[in-house]
Amino acid sequence: MNEIVSLNVGMPREVMWHGRAVTTGIFKSPVNGRVALRALNLDGDGQADLSVHGGEYKAVYCYPLEHYDYWKKELPGGICQWECLEKTFTTEEMHEDSVHLGDRFSVGSAEVVVTQPRLPCYKLGVRFQSDDMVRRFLASGRTGFYLAVTREGEVGAGDEIKVISRRAMRCRCRKSRVCISRSGTTTMT
């Protein structure tokens, strides 16, 4: 069953990276209970640079629970917990190979649509204190994907994510990530 395993939020904060202050919203923590999912993000969640994070087409970042075993092996020492990869929804049984751009889902009392795969910025390296983390993340193919909100509502951990419709011309998130990475373009239509 497709579901939200963990709902995670966090507000931007300043951290030091290579001797300079960087403001980032990459640090998220799990929350209990119901949370309002709005057109631009979840209540209690924020992004530092709205030109590339959050907003209408990136209101929710989904990351599959099943990818954590891989990262626990790649990043030893227990540094990869629920909140380590900045996502707002930790999902179960929703992978880049099974989710397509334009797929529509209901979750809680909200409705969402898949808009694009995630292409991380350098702040993923800040989160892990590793200059090569973005490269490793992209090379793994385990990038997750973004959702836009088509109907605002409330969501919470344990909510089933139900298919409303699948786009007729289906492009998998994994395949589109490769195309975007090669072209340098991040706009999906």
Coordinates of N, CA and C in Angstrom, one line a residue:
M1 N 0.8 -1.2 0.0 CA 0.0 0.0 0.0 C 0.9 1.3 0.0
N2 N 0.6 2.2 -0.9 CA 1.3 3.5 -0.9 C 0.8 4.3 0.3
E3 N 1.8 4.7 1.1 CA 1.4 5.5 2.3 C 2.5 6.5 2.7
I4 N 2.1 7.4 3.5 CA 3.1 8.3 4.2 C 3.5 7.6 5.5
V5 N 4.8 7.3 5.6 CA 5.4 6.6 6.7 C 5.8 7.7 7.8
S6 N 6.3 8.8 7.3 CA 6.7 9.9 8.2 C 6.5 11.2 7.5
L7 N 5.9 12.1 8.3 CA 5.7 13.5 7.8 C 6.7 14.4 8.5
N8 N 7.5 15.1 7.7 CA 8.7 15.9 8.2 C 8.6 17.3 7.8
V9 N 8.9 18.2 8.8 CA 8.9 19.6 8.5 C 10.1 20.3 9.2
G10 N 10.5 21.5 8.8 CA 11.5 22.2 9.5 C 11.6 23.6 8.9
M11 N 12.1 24.6 9.6 CA 12.2 25.9 9.2 C 13.7 26.2 8.8
P12 N 13.9 27.2 7.9 CA 15.3 27.5 7.6 C 16.1 27.9 8.8
R13 N 17.4 27.6 8.7 CA 18.3 28.0 9.8 C 19.7 28.2 9.2
E14 N 20.5 28.9 9.9 CA 21.9 29.2 9.4 C 22.8 28.2 10.0
V15 N 23.7 27.7 9.1 CA 24.8 26.8 9.5 C 26.1 27.2 8.8
M16 N 27.2 26.7 9.3 CA 28.5 27.1 8.7 C 28.9 26.0 7.7
W17 N 29.3 26.4 6.5 CA 29.8 25.5 5.5 C 31.0 26.1 4.8
H18 N 32.1 25.4 4.9 CA 33.4 25.9 4.3 C 33.7 27.4 4.7
G19 N 33.5 27.6 6.0 CA 33.8 28.9 6.6 C 32.9 30.0 6.4
R20 N 31.7 29.8 5.8 CA 30.7 30.8 5.6 C 29.4 30.4 6.1
A21 N 28.5 31.4 6.4 CA 27.2 31.1 6.9 C 26.3 30.8 5.7
V22 N 25.5 29.7 5.8 CA 24.6 29.3 4.8 C 23.2 29.1 5.4
T23 N 22.2 29.7 4.8 CA 20.8 29.5 5.3 C 20.2 28.4 4.5
T24 N 19.6 27.4 5.2 CA 19.1 26.2 4.6 C 17.9 25.7 5.3
G25 N 16.9 25.1 4.6 CA 15.8 24.5 5.2 C 15.9 23.0 5.1
I26 N 17.1 22.5 4.9 CA 17.3 21.0 4.6 C 17.1 20.2 5.9
F27 N 17.1 20.8 7.0 CA 17.0 20.0 8.3 C 15.5 19.9 8.6
K28 N 15.0 18.6 8.6 CA 13.6 18.3 8.8 C 13.5 17.4 10.0
S29 N 12.3 17.4 10.7 CA 12.1 16.5 11.8 C 10.7 15.9 11.6
P30 N 10.5 14.7 12.0 CA 9.1 14.1 12.0 C 8.1 14.8 12.9
V31 N 6.9 14.9 12.5 CA 5.8 15.5 13.3 C 4.7 14.5 13.5
N32 N 4.0 14.6 14.6 CA 2.9 13.7 14.9 C 1.6 14.5 14.5
G33 N 0.5 13.7 14.3 CA -0.8 14.4 14.1 C -1.0 14.8 12.6
R34 N -2.0 15.6 12.5 CA -2.4 16.1 11.2 C -1.8 17.4 10.9
V35 N -1.4 17.7 9.7 CA -0.7 18.9 9.3 C -1.4 19.4 8.0
A36 N -1.6 20.7 7.9 CA -2.3 21.3 6.8 C -1.3 21.3 5.6
L37 N -1.7 20.8 4.5 CA -0.9 20.8 3.2 C -1.5 21.9 2.4
R38 N -0.7 22.9 2.1 CA -1.2 24.1 1.4 C -0.6 24.1 0.0
A39 N -1.0 25.0 -0.8 CA -0.5 25.1 -2.2 C 1.0 25.2 -2.3
L40 N 1.7 25.8 -1.3 CA 3.1 26.1 -1.4 C 4.0 25.2 -0.5
N41 N 3.4 24.6 0.5 CA 4.1 23.7 1.4 C 3.2 23.2 2.5
L42 N 3.8 22.5 3.5 CA 3.2 22.1 4.7 C 3.3 23.1 5.7
D43 N 2.2 23.3 6.6 CA 2.4 24.2 7.7 C 3.5 23.7 8.6
G44 N 4.3 24.7 9.0 CA 5.5 24.4 9.8 C 6.8 24.1 9.1
D45 N 6.7 24.1 7.7 CA 7.8 23.8 6.9 C 8.2 25.1 6.1
G46 N 9.5 25.2 5.9 CA 9.9 26.4 5.1 C 11.2 26.1 4.3
Q47 N 11.4 26.9 3.3 CA 12.6 26.7 2.4 C 13.4 28.0 2.4
A48 N 14.7 27.9 2.3 CA 15.5 29.1 2.4 C 15.6 29.9 1.1
D49 N 15.6 29.1 0.0 CA 15.7 29.8 -1.3 C 14.5 29.4 -2.2
L50 N 13.5 30.2 -2.2 CA 12.3 29.8 -2.9 C 12.4 29.9 -4.4
S51 N 13.6 30.3 -4.9 CA 13.8 30.3 -6.4 C 14.0 28.9 -6.9
V52 N 14.5 28.0 -6.0 CA 14.8 26.6 -6.4 C 14.1 25.6 -5.5
H53 N 13.6 26.0 -4.4 CA 13.0 25.0 -3.4 C 11.6 25.4 -3.1
G54 N 10.7 24.4 -2.9 CA 9.3 24.7 -2.4 C 8.6 25.3 -3.5
G55 N 7.4 25.9 -3.2 CA 6.6 26.6 -4.1 C 5.6 25.7 -4.8
E56 N 4.9 26.3 -5.8 CA 3.8 25.7 -6.5 C 4.1 24.3 -7.0
Y57 N 5.2 24.1 -7.7 CA 5.5 22.8 -8.3 C 6.4 21.9 -7.4
K58 N 6.8 22.4 -6.3 CA 7.7 21.6 -5.4 C 7.2 21.7 -3.9
A59 N 5.8 21.7 -3.7 CA 5.3 21.9 -2.4 C 5.6 20.7 -1.5
V60 N 5.8 19.5 -2.0 CA 6.1 18.3 -1.2 C 7.2 17.6 -1.9
Y61 N 8.2 17.2 -1.1 CA 9.3 16.3 -1.6 C 9.0 14.9 -1.0
C62 N 8.8 13.9 -1.9 CA 8.6 12.5 -1.4 C 9.9 11.7 -1.6
Y63 N 10.2 10.9 -0.6 CA 11.3 10.0 -0.7 C 10.9 8.6 -0.2
P64 N 11.2 7.6 -0.9 CA 10.8 6.2 -0.6 C 11.6 5.7 0.6
L65 N 10.8 5.1 1.5 CA 11.4 4.4 2.7 C 12.4 3.3 2.3
E66 N 12.1 2.7 1.2 CA 12.9 1.5 0.7 C 14.3 1.9 0.3
H67 N 14.6 3.2 0.1 CA 15.9 3.6 -0.3 C 16.8 3.7 1.0
Y68 N 16.3 3.7 2.2 CA 17.1 3.9 3.3 C 18.1 2.8 3.6
D69 N 17.8 1.6 3.2 CA 18.8 0.5 3.4 C 20.0 0.8 2.6
Y70 N 19.9 1.3 1.4 CA 21.0 1.7 0.6 C 21.9 2.7 1.2
W71 N 21.2 3.8 1.7 CA 22.0 4.9 2.3 C 22.6 4.5 3.7
K72 N 22.0 3.6 4.4 CA 22.6 3.1 5.6 C 23.9 2.4 5.4
K73 N 24.0 1.7 4.2 CA 25.2 1.0 3.8 C 26.3 2.0 3.3
E74 N 25.8 3.0 2.5 CA 26.6 4.0 1.9 C 27.2 5.1 2.9
L75 N 26.4 5.3 3.9 CA 26.7 6.3 4.9 C 26.7 5.7 6.3
P76 N 27.8 4.9 6.6 CA 27.8 4.2 7.9 C 27.9 5.2 9.1
G77 N 27.6 4.6 10.2 CA 27.7 5.5 11.4 C 26.3 6.0 11.9
G78 N 25.3 5.5 11.3 CA 23.9 5.9 11.8 C 23.5 7.3 11.5
I79 N 24.2 8.0 10.5 CA 23.8 9.4 10.3 C 22.6 9.5 9.4
C80 N 22.1 8.4 8.8 CA 20.9 8.5 8.0 C 19.7 8.0 8.7
Q81 N 18.9 8.9 9.3 CA 17.7 8.6 9.9 C 16.5 9.1 9.1
W82 N 15.3 9.0 9.6 CA 14.1 9.5 8.8 C 14.3 10.8 8.2
E83 N 14.9 11.8 8.9 CA 14.9 13.1 8.4 C 16.2 13.5 7.6
C84 N 17.0 12.5 7.4 CA 18.3 12.9 6.8 C 18.3 13.4 5.4
L85 N 17.3 13.1 4.6 CA 17.3 13.4 3.2 C 16.4 14.6 2.9
E86 N 16.0 15.3 3.8 CA 15.2 16.6 3.6 C 13.8 16.5 3.1
K87 N 13.3 15.3 3.0 CA 12.0 15.2 2.4 C 10.9 15.6 3.4
T88 N 9.7 15.9 2.8 CA 8.6 16.2 3.7 C 7.7 15.0 3.9
F89 N 7.6 14.1 2.8 CA 6.9 12.8 3.0 C 7.9 11.7 2.8
T90 N 8.0 10.8 3.8 CA 8.7 9.5 3.6 C 7.6 8.6 3.2
T91 N 7.7 8.0 2.0 CA 6.6 7.2 1.5 C 7.0 5.7 1.4
E92 N 6.0 4.9 1.4 CA 6.3 3.5 1.2 C 5.6 3.0 -0.1
E93 N 6.3 2.2 -0.9 CA 5.9 1.6 -2.1 C 5.6 2.7 -3.2
M94 N 6.3 3.8 -3.2 CA 6.2 4.8 -4.3 C 7.6 5.1 -4.7
H95 N 8.1 4.5 -5.8 CA 9.4 4.7 -6.3 C 9.5 5.5 -7.6
E96 N 10.7 5.9 -7.9 CA 10.9 6.7 -9.1 C 10.5 5.9 -10.4
D97 N 10.6 4.5 -10.3 CA 10.2 3.7 -11.4 C 8.7 3.4 -11.6
S98 N 8.0 3.7 -10.5 CA 6.5 3.4 -10.6 C 5.7 4.7 -10.6
V99 N 6.3 5.8 -10.3 CA 5.6 7.1 -10.3 C 5.9 7.9 -11.6
H100 N 4.9 8.4 -12.2 CA 5.1 9.1 -13.5 C 4.7 10.6 -13.3
L101 N 5.4 11.4 -14.1 CA 5.0 12.8 -14.2 C 3.6 12.9 -14.6
G102 N 2.8 13.7 -13.8 CA 1.4 13.9 -14.1 C 0.5 13.0 -13.4
D103 N 1.0 11.9 -12.7 CA 0.2 11.1 -11.9 C -0.5 11.9 -10.8
R104 N -1.8 11.6 -10.5 CA -2.5 12.3 -9.5 C -2.9 11.4 -8.4
F105 N -2.8 11.9 -7.2 CA -3.1 11.0 -6.0 C -3.9 11.8 -5.0
S106 N -4.7 11.1 -4.2 CA -5.3 11.7 -3.0 C -4.5 11.2 -1.8
V107 N -4.4 12.1 -0.8 CA -3.7 11.7 0.5 C -4.3 12.5 1.6
G108 N -4.8 11.8 2.6 CA -5.6 12.5 3.6 C -6.7 13.2 2.9
S109 N -7.0 14.5 3.2 CA -8.1 15.2 2.5 C -7.6 16.0 1.4
A110 N -6.3 15.9 1.0 CA -5.7 16.7 -0.1 C -5.5 15.9 -1.3
E111 N -5.2 16.6 -2.4 CA -4.9 15.9 -3.7 C -3.6 16.5 -4.3
V112 N -2.8 15.7 -4.9 CA -1.5 16.1 -5.4 C -1.2 15.5 -6.7
V113 N -0.2 16.1 -7.4 CA 0.2 15.6 -8.7 C 1.7 15.6 -8.8
V114 N 2.3 14.6 -9.4 CA 3.7 14.4 -9.5 C 4.2 15.4 -10.6
T115 N 5.2 16.3 -10.2 CA 5.7 17.3 -11.1 C 7.1 17.1 -11.7
Q116 N 8.0 16.6 -10.9 CA 9.3 16.4 -11.3 C 10.2 15.6 -10.3
P117 N 11.3 15.0 -10.8 CA 12.2 14.3 -9.9 C 13.0 15.4 -9.1
R118 N 13.6 15.0 -8.1 CA 14.4 15.9 -7.3 C 15.8 16.0 -8.0
L119 N 16.3 17.2 -8.1 CA 17.7 17.5 -8.5 C 18.3 18.3 -7.3
P120 N 19.1 17.7 -6.5 CA 19.5 18.5 -5.3 C 20.5 19.6 -5.6
C121 N 20.5 20.5 -4.7 CA 21.5 21.6 -4.8 C 22.7 21.3 -3.8
Y122 N 23.7 22.1 -3.7 CA 24.8 21.9 -2.9 C 24.5 21.7 -1.4
K123 N 23.3 22.2 -1.0 CA 23.0 22.1 0.4 C 22.8 20.7 0.9
L124 N 22.6 19.7 0.0 CA 22.6 18.3 0.4 C 24.0 18.0 0.9
G125 N 25.0 18.5 0.3 CA 26.4 18.3 0.8 C 26.6 19.0 2.2
V126 N 25.9 20.1 2.4 CA 26.0 20.8 3.7 C 25.4 19.9 4.7
R127 N 24.3 19.3 4.4 CA 23.6 18.4 5.4 C 24.5 17.3 5.8
F128 N 25.2 16.7 4.9 CA 26.1 15.6 5.2 C 27.5 15.9 5.4
Q129 N 27.8 17.2 5.3 CA 29.2 17.7 5.5 C 30.1 16.9 4.5
S130 N 29.7 16.9 3.2 CA 30.4 16.1 2.2 C 30.2 16.8 0.9
D131 N 31.3 17.2 0.3 CA 31.3 17.9 -1.0 C 30.8 17.0 -2.2
D132 N 30.9 15.7 -2.0 CA 30.5 14.8 -3.1 C 29.1 14.2 -2.9
M133 N 28.4 14.6 -1.9 CA 27.1 14.0 -1.7 C 26.1 14.2 -2.8
V134 N 26.1 15.4 -3.5 CA 25.2 15.6 -4.6 C 25.5 14.6 -5.7
R135 N 26.7 14.4 -6.0 CA 27.1 13.5 -7.1 C 26.7 12.1 -6.7
R136 N 27.0 11.7 -5.5 CA 26.6 10.3 -5.0 C 25.1 10.1 -5.0
F137 N 24.4 11.1 -4.6 CA 22.9 11.1 -4.6 C 22.4 10.9 -6.0
L138 N 22.8 11.7 -7.0 CA 22.4 11.5 -8.4 C 22.8 10.2 -9.0
A139 N 24.0 9.8 -8.7 CA 24.5 8.5 -9.2 C 23.7 7.3 -8.7
S140 N 23.2 7.4 -7.5 CA 22.4 6.3 -6.9 C 21.1 6.1 -7.6
G141 N 20.6 7.1 -8.3 CA 19.3 7.0 -8.9 C 18.1 7.1 -7.9
R142 N 18.4 7.3 -6.7 CA 17.4 7.3 -5.6 C 17.2 8.7 -5.2
T143 N 16.5 9.5 -6.0 CA 16.4 10.9 -5.8 C 15.0 11.4 -5.3
G144 N 14.0 10.5 -5.3 CA 12.7 11.0 -4.9 C 12.1 11.9 -6.0
F145 N 10.9 12.5 -5.6 CA 10.2 13.3 -6.6 C 9.4 14.4 -5.8
Y146 N 8.9 15.4 -6.6 CA 8.1 16.5 -6.1 C 6.7 16.3 -6.4
L147 N 5.8 16.9 -5.6 CA 4.4 17.0 -5.8 C 3.9 18.4 -5.8
A148 N 3.0 18.7 -6.6 CA 2.2 20.0 -6.5 C 0.9 19.7 -5.8
V149 N 0.3 20.6 -5.1 CA -0.9 20.4 -4.4 C -2.1 21.0 -5.3
T150 N -3.0 20.1 -5.7 CA -4.1 20.5 -6.5 C -5.4 20.7 -5.7
R151 N -5.4 20.2 -4.5 CA -6.5 20.5 -3.5 C -5.9 20.5 -2.1
E152 N -5.9 21.6 -1.4 CA -5.4 21.7 -0.1 C -6.2 20.8 0.9
G153 N -5.5 20.3 1.9 CA -6.2 19.5 2.9 C -5.2 19.2 4.1
E154 N -5.6 18.2 4.9 CA -4.8 17.8 6.0 C -4.2 16.4 5.7
V155 N -2.9 16.2 6.1 CA -2.3 14.9 5.9 C -1.6 14.5 7.2
G156 N -1.2 13.2 7.3 CA -0.5 12.8 8.5 C 0.2 11.4 8.2
A157 N 1.1 11.0 9.0 CA 1.7 9.7 8.9 C 0.7 8.7 9.0
G158 N 0.8 7.6 8.1 CA -0.2 6.6 8.1 C -1.2 6.7 7.0
D159 N -1.3 8.0 6.4 CA -2.3 8.2 5.4 C -2.0 7.4 4.1
E160 N -3.0 6.7 3.6 CA -2.8 6.0 2.3 C -2.7 7.1 1.2
I161 N -1.9 6.8 0.2 CA -1.7 7.6 -1.0 C -2.4 6.8 -2.1
K162 N -3.6 7.3 -2.5 CA -4.4 6.6 -3.5 C -4.3 7.2 -4.9
V163 N -4.2 6.4 -5.9 CA -4.2 6.9 -7.3 C -5.5 7.4 -7.7
I164 N -5.5 8.6 -8.2 CA -6.8 9.2 -8.8 C -6.7 9.0 -10.3
S165 N -5.6 9.3 -10.9 CA -5.4 9.0 -12.3 C -4.0 8.9 -12.7
R166 N -3.7 8.2 -13.8 CA -2.4 8.1 -14.3 C -2.4 8.9 -15.6
R167 N -1.3 9.6 -15.9 CA -1.2 10.3 -17.1 C -1.1 9.4 -18.3
A168 N -1.8 9.7 -19.4 CA -1.8 8.8 -20.6 C -0.4 8.6 -21.2
M169 N 0.3 9.7 -21.4 CA 1.7 9.7 -21.9 C 2.6 9.6 -20.7
R170 N 3.0 8.4 -20.3 CA 3.7 8.2 -19.0 C 5.2 8.4 -19.2
C171 N 5.8 9.2 -18.3 CA 7.2 9.4 -18.3 C 7.6 9.2 -16.8
R172 N 8.4 8.1 -16.6 CA 8.8 7.8 -15.2 C 9.7 8.9 -14.6
C173 N 9.6 9.1 -13.3 CA 10.4 10.1 -12.6 C 11.9 9.7 -12.8
R174 N 12.3 8.5 -12.7 CA 13.7 8.1 -12.9 C 14.2 8.5 -14.3
K175 N 13.4 8.2 -15.3 CA 13.8 8.5 -16.7 C 13.9 10.0 -16.9
S176 N 12.9 10.8 -16.4 CA 12.9 12.2 -16.6 C 14.1 12.9 -15.8
R177 N 14.5 12.3 -14.7 CA 15.7 12.8 -13.9 C 16.9 12.7 -14.8
V178 N 17.1 11.6 -15.5 CA 18.2 11.5 -16.4 C 18.2 12.5 -17.5
C179 N 17.0 12.8 -18.1 CA 16.9 13.8 -19.2 C 17.2 15.2 -18.6
I180 N 16.7 15.5 -17.4 CA 16.9 16.8 -16.9 C 18.4 17.0 -16.5
S181 N 19.0 16.0 -15.9 CA 20.4 16.1 -15.6 C 21.3 16.4 -16.8
R182 N 21.0 15.8 -17.9 CA 21.8 15.9 -19.1 C 21.5 17.3 -19.8
S183 N 20.3 17.8 -19.7 CA 19.9 19.0 -20.4 C 20.2 20.3 -19.5
G184 N 20.3 20.1 -18.2 CA 20.4 21.2 -17.3 C 19.1 21.9 -17.0
T185 N 18.0 21.5 -17.6 CA 16.7 22.1 -17.4 C 16.0 21.4 -16.3
T186 N 15.3 22.2 -15.5 CA 14.5 21.6 -14.4 C 13.0 21.8 -14.5
T187 N 12.6 22.4 -15.6 CA 11.1 22.6 -15.8 C 10.5 21.4 -16.4
M188 N 9.4 21.0 -15.8 CA 8.6 19.8 -16.3 C 7.3 20.3 -16.7
T189 N 6.8 19.9 -17.9 CA 5.4 20.3 -18.3 C 4.7 19.0 -18.7

